[in-house]
mmCIF file of C-alpha atoms in Angstrom:
data_model
loop_
_atom_site.group_PDB
_atom_site.id
_atom_site.type_symbol
_atom_site.label_atom_id
_atom_site.label_comp_id
_atom_site.label_asym_id
_atom_site.label_seq_id
_atom_site.Cartn_x
_atom_site.Cartn_y
_atom_site.Cartn_z
ATOM 1 C CA MET A 1 0.000 0.000 0.000
ATOM 2 C CA THR A 2 1.447 3.299 -1.150
ATOM 3 C CA ALA A 3 1.185 6.290 1.223
ATOM 4 C CA HIS A 4 -0.304 9.493 -0.278
ATOM 5 C CA THR A 5 2.060 12.529 -0.084
ATOM 6 C CA PRO A 6 0.145 15.851 0.427
ATOM 7 C CA ALA A 7 0.975 18.846 -1.822
ATOM 8 C CA ARG A 8 3.447 21.303 -0.403
ATOM 9 C CA PRO A 9 2.029 24.870 -0.282
ATOM 10 C CA HIS A 10 5.349 26.591 0.591
ATOM 11 C CA LYS A 11 6.225 27.172 -3.059
ATOM 12 C CA LYS A 12 3.089 29.281 -3.567
ATOM 13 C CA LYS A 13 3.806 31.229 -0.373
ATOM 14 C CA SER A 14 7.397 31.760 -1.466
ATOM 15 C CA LYS A 15 6.211 33.125 -4.791
ATOM 16 C CA ARG A 16 3.800 35.527 -3.079
ATOM 17 C CA GLY A 17 6.608 36.695 -0.767
ATOM 18 C CA LYS A 18 8.843 37.461 -3.735
ATOM 19 C CA VAL A 19 6.069 39.418 -5.452
ATOM 20 C CA LEU A 20 5.438 41.397 -2.254
ATOM 21 C CA LEU A 21 9.156 42.128 -1.870
ATOM 22 C CA ILE A 22 9.446 43.315 -5.475
ATOM 23 C CA THR A 23 6.389 45.528 -5.003
ATOM 24 C CA VAL A 24 7.858 47.102 -1.881
ATOM 25 C CA VAL A 25 11.190 47.740 -3.633
ATOM 26 C CA VAL A 26 9.466 49.309 -6.649
ATOM 27 C CA LEU A 27 7.340 51.543 -4.415
ATOM 28 C CA ALA A 28 10.430 52.576 -2.455
ATOM 29 C CA LEU A 29 12.253 53.468 -5.675
ATOM 30 C CA LEU A 30 9.251 55.465 -6.880
ATOM 31 C CA LEU A 31 9.097 57.350 -3.570
ATOM 32 C CA VAL A 32 12.816 58.115 -3.743
ATOM 33 C CA ALA A 33 12.468 59.306 -7.343
ATOM 34 C CA ALA A 34 9.502 61.492 -6.394
ATOM 35 C CA ASP A 35 11.468 62.875 -3.428
ATOM 36 C CA PHE A 36 14.416 63.832 -5.651
ATOM 37 C CA ALA A 37 12.069 65.328 -8.248
ATOM 38 C CA LEU A 38 10.402 67.528 -5.625
ATOM 39 C CA ALA A 39 13.800 68.575 -4.274
ATOM 40 C CA ALA A 40 14.997 69.453 -7.776
ATOM 41 C CA ALA A 41 11.894 71.590 -8.349
ATOM 42 C CA GLY A 42 12.499 73.402 -5.064
ATOM 43 C CA GLU A 43 16.179 73.931 -5.902
ATOM 44 C CA TYR A 44 15.227 75.413 -9.267
ATOM 45 C CA GLN A 45 12.872 77.949 -7.672
ATOM 46 C CA ILE A 46 15.471 78.987 -5.091
ATOM 47 C CA ALA A 47 18.103 79.295 -7.839
ATOM 48 C CA GLN A 48 15.820 81.643 -9.753
ATOM 49 C CA ARG A 49 15.280 83.846 -6.705
ATOM 50 C CA MET A 50 18.988 83.823 -5.824
ATOM 51 C CA ARG A 51 19.921 84.858 -9.342
ATOM 52 C CA GLU A 52 17.814 87.976 -8.851
ATOM 53 C CA LYS A 53 18.916 88.615 -5.247
ATOM 54 C CA LEU A 54 22.642 88.231 -5.933
ATOM 55 C CA GLN A 55 22.371 89.927 -9.352
ATOM 56 C CA LEU A 56 24.003 87.045 -11.205
ATOM 57 C CA ASP A 57 24.151 86.469 -14.947
ATOM 58 C CA GLU A 58 23.369 82.758 -14.526
ATOM 59 C CA ASP A 59 21.503 80.575 -12.065
ATOM 60 C CA PRO A 60 23.680 79.591 -9.105
ATOM 61 C CA SER A 61 24.077 75.995 -7.974
ATOM 62 C CA VAL A 62 21.535 75.195 -5.242
ATOM 63 C CA ARG A 63 21.429 72.033 -3.112
ATOM 64 C CA ILE A 64 18.727 71.278 -0.574
ATOM 65 C CA ASN A 65 20.547 68.858 1.719
ATOM 66 C CA GLY A 66 18.905 66.232 3.855
ATOM 67 C CA PHE A 67 16.867 63.142 3.000
ATOM 68 C CA PRO A 68 14.017 62.646 2.666
ATOM 69 C CA PHE A 69 13.151 66.041 1.236
ATOM 70 C CA ILE A 70 9.424 65.476 1.715
ATOM 71 C CA LEU A 71 9.701 65.468 5.521
ATOM 72 C CA GLN A 72 11.373 68.881 5.437
ATOM 73 C CA ALA A 73 8.734 70.057 2.970
ATOM 74 C CA VAL A 74 5.888 68.939 5.246
ATOM 75 C CA ARG A 75 7.413 70.951 8.094
ATOM 76 C CA GLY A 76 8.173 73.890 5.819
ATOM 77 C CA ASP A 77 11.678 73.942 7.327
ATOM 78 C CA TYR A 78 14.654 73.115 5.108
ATOM 79 C CA THR A 79 17.551 72.596 7.499
ATOM 80 C CA HIS A 80 20.462 73.240 5.127
ATOM 81 C CA VAL A 81 20.443 74.836 1.694
ATOM 82 C CA ALA A 82 23.838 75.383 0.026
ATOM 83 C CA ILE A 83 24.258 77.993 -2.713
ATOM 84 C CA ASP A 84 27.337 78.386 -4.943
ATOM 85 C CA ALA A 85 28.174 80.748 -7.804
ATOM 86 C CA THR A 86 31.540 80.941 -9.573
ATOM 87 C CA GLY A 87 33.264 83.507 -11.768
ATOM 88 C CA VAL A 88 31.069 86.346 -10.487
ATOM 89 C CA PRO A 89 32.071 89.901 -11.485
ATOM 90 C CA ILE A 90 31.403 92.865 -9.178
ATOM 91 C CA LYS A 91 32.014 96.386 -10.395
ATOM 92 C CA ASN A 92 31.233 99.617 -8.568
ATOM 93 C CA GLU A 93 33.109 102.556 -10.039
ATOM 94 C CA ALA A 94 31.897 104.951 -7.330
ATOM 95 C CA GLN A 95 33.525 102.769 -4.638
ATOM 96 C CA GLY A 96 36.490 101.729 -6.769
ATOM 97 C CA VAL A 97 35.470 98.055 -6.795
ATOM 98 C CA ASP A 98 36.389 96.054 -9.899
ATOM 99 C CA LEU A 99 36.508 92.293 -9.335
ATOM 100 C CA ARG A 100 35.943 89.778 -12.110
ATOM 101 C CA ASP A 101 36.352 86.250 -10.787
ATOM 102 C CA LEU A 102 34.703 85.865 -7.386
ATOM 103 C CA ASP A 103 33.314 82.623 -5.998
ATOM 104 C CA ILE A 104 30.276 83.108 -3.770
ATOM 105 C CA HIS A 105 29.047 80.542 -1.254
ATOM 106 C CA ALA A 106 26.177 80.616 1.238
ATOM 107 C CA ASP A 107 24.916 78.055 3.752
ATOM 108 C CA LEU A 108 21.283 78.712 4.625
ATOM 109 C CA ARG A 109 20.286 77.192 7.965
ATOM 110 C CA HIS A 110 16.564 76.600 8.422
ATOM 111 C CA THR A 111 14.910 78.193 5.415
ATOM 112 C CA ARG A 112 11.224 78.429 6.289
ATOM 113 C CA VAL A 113 8.675 78.350 3.453
ATOM 114 C CA GLU A 114 5.611 76.257 2.641
ATOM 115 C CA LEU A 115 6.128 73.652 -0.101
ATOM 116 C CA SER A 116 3.224 74.973 -2.179
ATOM 117 C CA ASP A 117 4.716 78.477 -2.119
ATOM 118 C CA LEU A 118 8.210 77.156 -2.893
ATOM 119 C CA LEU A 119 7.081 75.146 -5.919
ATOM 120 C CA ALA A 120 5.006 78.082 -7.166
ATOM 121 C CA GLY A 121 8.006 80.407 -6.867
ATOM 122 C CA ASN A 122 6.181 82.507 -4.277
ATOM 123 C CA VAL A 123 8.865 82.940 -1.622
ATOM 124 C CA SER A 124 8.080 86.491 -0.579
ATOM 125 C CA LYS A 125 7.333 85.285 2.971
ATOM 126 C CA ALA A 126 10.257 82.869 3.206
ATOM 127 C CA THR A 127 12.763 83.538 5.983
ATOM 128 C CA ILE A 128 16.133 82.086 6.963
ATOM 129 C CA ASP A 129 17.251 81.641 10.564
ATOM 130 C CA GLN A 130 20.938 82.018 9.720
ATOM 131 C CA VAL A 131 23.131 82.550 6.661
ATOM 132 C CA GLU A 132 26.861 81.790 6.649
ATOM 133 C CA GLY A 133 28.172 83.631 3.602
ATOM 134 C CA SER A 134 31.607 83.833 2.024
ATOM 135 C CA VAL A 135 33.344 85.415 -0.962
ATOM 136 C CA LYS A 136 36.493 83.921 -2.445
ATOM 137 C CA ILE A 137 38.977 86.328 -4.104
ATOM 138 C CA LYS A 138 41.266 84.392 -6.436
ATOM 139 C CA SER A 139 44.696 85.041 -7.892
ATOM 140 C CA LEU A 140 43.282 86.322 -11.194
ATOM 141 C CA ASP A 141 41.984 89.473 -9.504
ATOM 142 C CA LEU A 142 45.101 89.840 -7.335
ATOM 143 C CA ASN A 143 47.361 89.736 -10.418
ATOM 144 C CA ARG A 144 45.316 92.423 -12.128
ATOM 145 C CA LEU A 145 45.053 94.744 -9.112
ATOM 146 C CA ALA A 146 48.722 94.454 -8.127
ATOM 147 C CA SER A 147 49.789 95.065 -11.734
ATOM 148 C CA GLN A 148 48.237 98.532 -11.627
ATOM 149 C CA VAL A 149 51.393 99.609 -9.737
ATOM 150 C CA THR A 150 54.027 97.141 -10.984
ATOM 151 C CA PRO A 151 53.452 94.525 -13.692
ATOM 152 C CA PHE A 152 53.194 91.042 -12.174
ATOM 153 C CA ASP A 153 52.754 87.683 -13.818
ATOM 154 C CA LYS A 154 51.446 84.404 -12.407
ATOM 155 C CA LEU A 155 51.049 85.592 -8.828
ATOM 156 C CA SER A 156 49.912 82.662 -6.706
ATOM 157 C CA ILE A 157 48.302 82.705 -3.261
ATOM 158 C CA ASP A 158 49.113 80.217 -0.489
ATOM 159 C CA PRO A 159 48.992 80.060 3.303
ATOM 160 C CA ASP A 160 52.341 80.784 4.915
ATOM 161 C CA ASN A 161 53.061 77.356 6.368
ATOM 162 C CA ARG A 162 56.054 78.705 8.262
ATOM 163 C CA VAL A 163 53.558 80.213 10.722
ATOM 164 C CA THR A 164 52.095 77.668 13.135
ATOM 165 C CA THR A 165 49.577 78.081 15.918
ATOM 166 C CA THR A 166 49.992 76.208 19.190
ATOM 167 C CA THR A 167 47.088 75.298 21.399
ATOM 168 C CA THR A 168 46.992 74.559 25.102
ATOM 169 C CA THR A 169 44.942 71.864 26.766
ATOM 170 C CA THR A 170 42.402 73.018 29.326
ATOM 171 C CA THR A 171 39.801 71.323 31.461
ATOM 172 C CA THR A 172 37.301 74.165 31.152
ATOM 173 C CA PRO A 173 34.414 73.788 28.691
ATOM 174 C CA ALA A 174 35.333 74.732 25.131
ATOM 175 C CA THR A 175 34.143 78.125 23.947
ATOM 176 C CA PRO A 176 33.520 79.066 20.311
ATOM 177 C CA ALA A 177 36.645 80.416 18.632
ATOM 178 C CA ALA A 178 36.600 84.116 17.819
ATOM 179 C CA PRO A 179 36.500 84.960 14.096
ATOM 180 C CA GLN A 180 39.996 85.109 12.622
ATOM 181 C CA THR A 181 40.621 88.641 11.340
ATOM 182 C CA THR A 182 44.221 88.097 10.188
ATOM 183 C CA ALA A 183 46.015 85.283 8.369
ATOM 184 C CA ALA A 184 49.578 84.658 7.189
ATOM 185 C CA ILE A 185 50.151 84.598 3.429
ATOM 186 C CA LYS A 186 52.730 83.572 0.878
ATOM 187 C CA LEU A 187 52.641 85.180 -2.581
ATOM 188 C CA SER A 188 54.778 83.803 -5.397
ATOM 189 C CA GLY A 189 55.181 85.021 -8.953
ATOM 190 C CA GLN A 190 57.346 87.069 -11.237
ATOM 191 C CA THR A 191 57.767 90.636 -12.440
ATOM 192 C CA ASN A 192 59.881 92.370 -15.048
ATOM 193 C CA VAL A 193 62.680 94.782 -14.172
ATOM 194 C CA ALA A 194 64.600 96.510 -16.980
ATOM 195 C CA GLY A 195 63.529 93.845 -19.435
ATOM 196 C CA LYS A 196 64.528 91.007 -17.111
ATOM 197 C CA ASP A 197 62.088 88.542 -15.543
ATOM 198 C CA VAL A 198 62.548 88.283 -11.790
ATOM 199 C CA LYS A 199 60.949 85.575 -9.662
ATOM 200 C CA LEU A 200 59.812 86.566 -6.190
ATOM 201 C CA THR A 201 58.306 85.124 -3.038
ATOM 202 C CA ALA A 202 56.617 87.482 -0.593
ATOM 203 C CA TYR A 203 55.553 86.768 2.986
ATOM 204 C CA GLY A 204 53.107 88.827 4.990
ATOM 205 C CA GLN A 205 49.534 88.811 6.171
ATOM 206 C CA ILE A 206 46.019 89.695 5.195
ATOM 207 C CA SER A 207 43.772 91.483 7.645
ATOM 208 C CA LEU A 208 40.158 92.495 7.783
ATOM 209 C CA ALA A 209 39.882 96.261 7.334
ATOM 210 C CA GLY A 210 36.445 97.836 7.117
ATOM 211 C CA GLY A 211 34.926 94.803 5.437
ATOM 212 C CA ALA A 212 37.792 94.518 2.945
ATOM 213 C CA ILE A 213 41.007 92.510 2.723
ATOM 214 C CA GLN A 214 44.216 94.462 3.272
ATOM 215 C CA ILE A 215 47.490 92.827 2.220
ATOM 216 C CA THR A 216 50.668 93.710 4.093
ATOM 217 C CA VAL A 217 54.028 92.312 2.941
ATOM 218 C CA ASP A 218 56.884 91.947 5.443
ATOM 219 C CA ASP A 219 59.559 89.992 3.576
ATOM 220 C CA ILE A 220 60.353 89.557 -0.122
ATOM 221 C CA GLU A 221 62.819 87.067 -1.548
ATOM 222 C CA LEU A 222 64.182 87.490 -5.099
ATOM 223 C CA ASP A 223 65.936 84.926 -7.277
ATOM 224 C CA ASP A 224 68.346 87.723 -8.258
ATOM 225 C CA THR A 225 69.709 89.211 -5.051
ATOM 226 C CA SER A 226 71.432 92.033 -6.961
ATOM 227 C CA LEU A 227 68.001 93.665 -7.422
ATOM 228 C CA LYS A 228 67.270 94.241 -3.728
ATOM 229 C CA ASN A 229 66.754 97.928 -4.448
ATOM 230 C CA ILE A 230 63.352 97.149 -6.048
ATOM 231 C CA ILE A 231 61.996 95.433 -2.920
ATOM 232 C CA PRO A 232 60.340 98.613 -1.492
ATOM 233 C CA THR A 233 58.531 99.137 -4.820
ATOM 234 C CA LEU A 234 57.352 95.518 -4.875
ATOM 235 C CA ARG A 235 56.200 95.737 -1.261
ATOM 236 C CA GLN A 236 54.141 98.827 -2.092
ATOM 237 C CA ALA A 237 52.672 97.204 -5.202
ATOM 238 C CA LEU A 238 51.562 94.146 -3.242
ATOM 239 C CA ALA A 239 49.967 96.213 -0.448
ATOM 240 C CA VAL A 240 46.597 95.828 -2.132
ATOM 241 C CA LYS A 241 43.216 96.465 -0.544
ATOM 242 C CA ILE A 242 40.429 94.341 -2.041
ATOM 243 C CA ASP A 243 36.846 95.238 -1.201
ATOM 244 C CA PRO A 244 34.120 92.943 -2.586
ATOM 245 C CA GLY A 245 31.381 94.791 -0.697
ATOM 246 C CA THR A 246 28.875 92.945 1.462
ATOM 247 C CA LEU A 247 28.638 89.173 1.547
ATOM 248 C CA PRO A 248 25.591 87.160 0.395
ATOM 249 C CA PHE A 249 22.331 88.329 2.001
ATOM 250 C CA GLY A 250 24.039 91.461 3.322
ATOM 251 C CA ALA A 251 26.216 89.675 5.884
ATOM 252 C CA LYS A 252 29.115 91.739 7.196
ATOM 253 C CA PRO A 253 32.606 90.229 6.765
ATOM 254 C CA THR A 254 33.931 89.188 10.173
ATOM 255 C CA ALA A 255 36.711 86.726 9.288
ATOM 256 C CA VAL A 256 39.414 86.117 6.692
ATOM 257 C CA ARG A 257 41.485 83.108 5.772
ATOM 258 C CA VAL A 258 43.987 82.008 3.147
ATOM 259 C CA GLU A 259 43.663 78.824 1.129
ATOM 260 C CA PRO A 260 45.644 77.647 -1.897
ATOM 261 C CA GLY A 261 44.787 80.028 -4.727
ATOM 262 C CA ALA A 262 42.507 82.415 -2.865
ATOM 263 C CA PHE A 263 41.640 84.760 -0.005
ATOM 264 C CA VAL A 264 38.263 84.155 1.657
ATOM 265 C CA LEU A 265 36.059 86.684 3.445
ATOM 266 C CA SER A 266 33.224 85.265 5.539
ATOM 267 C CA GLY A 267 30.476 86.360 7.893
ATOM 268 C CA VAL A 268 27.142 85.393 9.429
ATOM 269 C CA ILE A 269 23.758 87.089 9.424
ATOM 270 C CA THR A 270 20.573 85.946 11.189
ATOM 271 C CA ASP A 271 16.832 86.298 10.607
ATOM 272 C CA VAL A 272 16.849 87.400 6.972
ATOM 273 C CA PRO A 273 14.300 87.106 4.146
ATOM 274 C CA LEU A 274 15.053 84.731 1.282
ATOM 275 C CA VAL A 275 14.338 87.549 -1.157
ATOM 276 C CA GLN A 276 14.262 91.317 -0.819
ATOM 277 C CA ARG A 277 10.821 92.560 0.188
#
């Protein structure tokens, strides 16, 4: 007598489980795609408004950070929006400002606007808790401004790594560091004296002066030591003051720093509208 073997239902259940898993994955991918699409639409609207506010020729790069976007949109509070624009010219003949290659960056902390208003481009009521803004002044503008006194070529900007800062250990609670209003610099390049190219390296500092960068040169090294008599002229030529005006959203410059290829002015402003009212 042969025993009857009952049918095994686990194959059908396994198939249903796979279908359910695939469905969940597809829905998750659709939600992610929709989230990115909404974020892209919001970024586009902010870019349009920032182009007007910062008086740019092109839309800046805008990134609404944080995932998922939709949760921030529901709250109407976008925790971190980053804005970047490169190669920005600023010219104000009345104030003697003529810069042609600025990089502008702004970190917007807690931009508050309803999603429906954001997507419609209606951001007249949008506010920002805090903006950290910076302007980067690159070697292209330094070469041009310094050459108004003495012709320079290929001037490069670097931190002066000979200057080091020591810190002491303390058991007291850490306090926020004060904004750095001076920084050590190293400028390298070449100039022409009596038809002869002379390579130079200058050491000094930049300081914050009335919202502008003031360059002061202390030491200059030449590859031709017989031309030491031109050092005072070179020092005067490199004592350039560069004033880009206010930072993004009207923030006042409160700190300066040197990085390879550029000087950076930065500052913070709180409780500001996204666009001018």
